[in-house]
Phi, psi and omega in degrees: 000005187290338183272354183282149175273105186300318181294323178293319179295317180295323178294319180290335182254027182290161181297321180298317180296317182288325177294320177297317178297321181293338177271322185283316186299314176298325178296319178295319178295323177297318177296318180294338182266317190246352180295150179303128180085346183287331183298319179286324184288315183261324182048056189234136175278129182296321181296314179295318180297317180293325177296324177292324186276329189302315182301318181293321178295317180296318178297319180296314178296321178298317178299316181297320179292319181292332184250017179292126181082357179276155177248351181228157176243120179284176182299317179296329178293321177294320177296319177299315181295321177298318178296317179296320178296316178295323179295321179294319178291326174297320179301312181293320179293324178294319176298323176295325181284328185271335184282161173296163189303316178299315177294326178299325177295323178295312179295329176296320178295318178297321179299319178297318179298314180296320179298316178296320180296312181288333174297318178289317183297317184263007177052052181291130181206167178304330178282342179223072189268016190299314180294322179295321177295321175298322177294321179299315180297316181297315180293322179296318179293319180293328181296334178294343181265003183302133186273338180219170175295329178296322177294322177298317178296322178298318177296323181296331180270310188286329180300302178299325180296321179295318180295317179297317179297321179298314180292322182293311181295325177294316179295321178296318179296321178296317178296320178296317178298319180295316179296320179293320179295319179295320178295321178293319178297318179296316179298315181293323179295318178297317179297319178296320178296321178296317179297318180295319178294320178296322178298316179295318180297317179296319178299314179296319181296316180298316180297318180296320181292322177297319178296319179298319178298321177295316177298319180299320178298316180294318180297319180297318177297319179296317180297322177296321178295318180296320179298317178296320178296323178296320177297317178297320178299323179297316181294314183292323180295322179294322181292321183276346179057036179285337178228153173303142187302314184296316180294319181295317180295326178295318178296318180295321179296318178297321178298315180293322179296318178296318178297322180295320179295319178297319179298320179297319178295320178298317179297319180295317178298318180299317180295318178296319179297318179295321178296322181294318181288316186284343181281347181290298180282138177248143179279103188260135174281117190285323189303308180297329179294313180295320179293324178295318178296317180299319181292312184295315180284336175295323175292324183283326180234077184294339180279351182261128179271105182257119182245141180236131176224130180236119179279165179297151180065015180233037187262353183225155176211152176267118186225130173287126184097353171069213185301320183300316181293314181296318180296321180295319180296307184295320182295320178300315185288320178290324177298318176300320179295318181293322182278336180063226180264012181096336178254327180221129178248181181279150173263336180222135176230123179249130178245122182237128175246126180209172179269128178290122192294331186275317184258344183079005180282166176282131179246121177250123178247125177241107184242142179220170179248029180280201183286345181080182180272141171299143183304323181291331178288325180293324182284337183266152175293159180290127181233152176284154177065024177242117185211156174258355182270139183301321183250018181277157178266341181074024183240353181296308180292321181295314179296319180298318179295321178299316180293322179294316179297323180297336178267006180082021181252183180224157177230127179239147180238141176210157172261146180264165177249131004275340181210160178112175181227159176222132175249134181240118181248131174244124181233144176293152176219161182280121181280134182242000000 
C-alpha cells in the first residue's frame, strides 16, 4: 500500500461520498426493478438487489466514520478498505449474476468501470496485487450465483477483463506518479542549485562590498592627508616666493577643489555600498511567521499538536529574503516533523524562539516526538535528494539549511530521548 496516495484515498472514501452513494444506489435499483419495462429487462428482485448492495454500503460508511478527520490510514484501515472494495465488487457481480441477461450486461459494464477506477485509486500492480486478489475472490463467489449458463459465460469473459483493466489502470497510475515525482525532484534540484549559487554570489558580493568600504576608508584618510599637505605647501610656497602669489594660490585652489570632488565621490560610494550591504538582511518579526506556519500546517495535520512559544527579546531576526524566506524555512522543518519518515509522524511539535545567551543571536528550537533521524543521517552532512520518505524529494531540509547559511545562521540536528528529533537554528538579530 506504500504507493497509494493516502489523501486521495481518504477524499474518495469520505463520509459525504458514501452517503450520496447510499442514497443514489437504492434509487437506481428501485428504477431497475419497478420502472416500466425494467421488469422484463432486469428481472431483478428489489429485496435481493438491496441485500447484495447493503454490506458494501455499510462497510464504506463505517470506514468513512472511523477515518473522519484523520490524515493517515493505519494497517488495519487498509485491510478494512480492501474488504470494503471487494464487497462493493461482489455486490455488482452478484447483481450481474441475478439479473436477466440484458440487465446483466449493464451491471457488467458498471463492474468494469468500478474495477478500472479502484485499480487507479489503489495503484494495483503485480507488486501490489492485494486489491486484485480481493476482486478475484469477489467475482468467484458471485459466479456461484449465476442463474444460467449464459451468465457463467459472461463471468468467464468479464471477470478476467475486469482484473486486467484493474491492473492496467493501476500500472498506468504508478508510471504517472513516477514521472511526476521525477519532474518534481528535477525542479527541486534545479531550485536548490539556484539557491546555492545565489548564496555563493551573495557571499562574494558581501565580501567585496566590505573590502570596498575598507578601501574607501583608507582613500578618505589619504585624501585628508593630501589636503593638509596642500595647505602646508601653500603656506611654505608663499614664504619662499618660488612662484608668484596669484599663480601659486590658483594651483593650490585647483588642487583643493579636485581633492574635495574626490572626497565627495568617496562619500557617495561609501553610502551606496552600505545601502547595498544593509539592504540584504531584513529585520523580520518572528511571531506572525511562526503563528502563520502553525495555522497553515494545523489545518493540514489536525492530529498534530503544534505549539509556539516566543520568549521576550526574541521577537526579531535578520534574514536575507525577509518574511518569505523565514516562513519557508520554518514551514519546511515543521512539515518534516509532521510527516516523519513517511510511515510514522509526530503527534506533538513544539517551536520555541529565544535569545541565545552567549552570542545574543535568535535561537529557534523545533522539537517533536516522531521517529527522529536515523543515526547514519545524523553523522553525515545534509545533502539534497536524500530522504527516508517514499514520496519525498529530500530537498526540504537541504534547502532550509542553504537559506539559513545565506542569512549568516546555522542549523543543527539532534535526536531526543526516548524518541523524537530537535532542530536548532541560530540567526543573527539586530541588537537594540
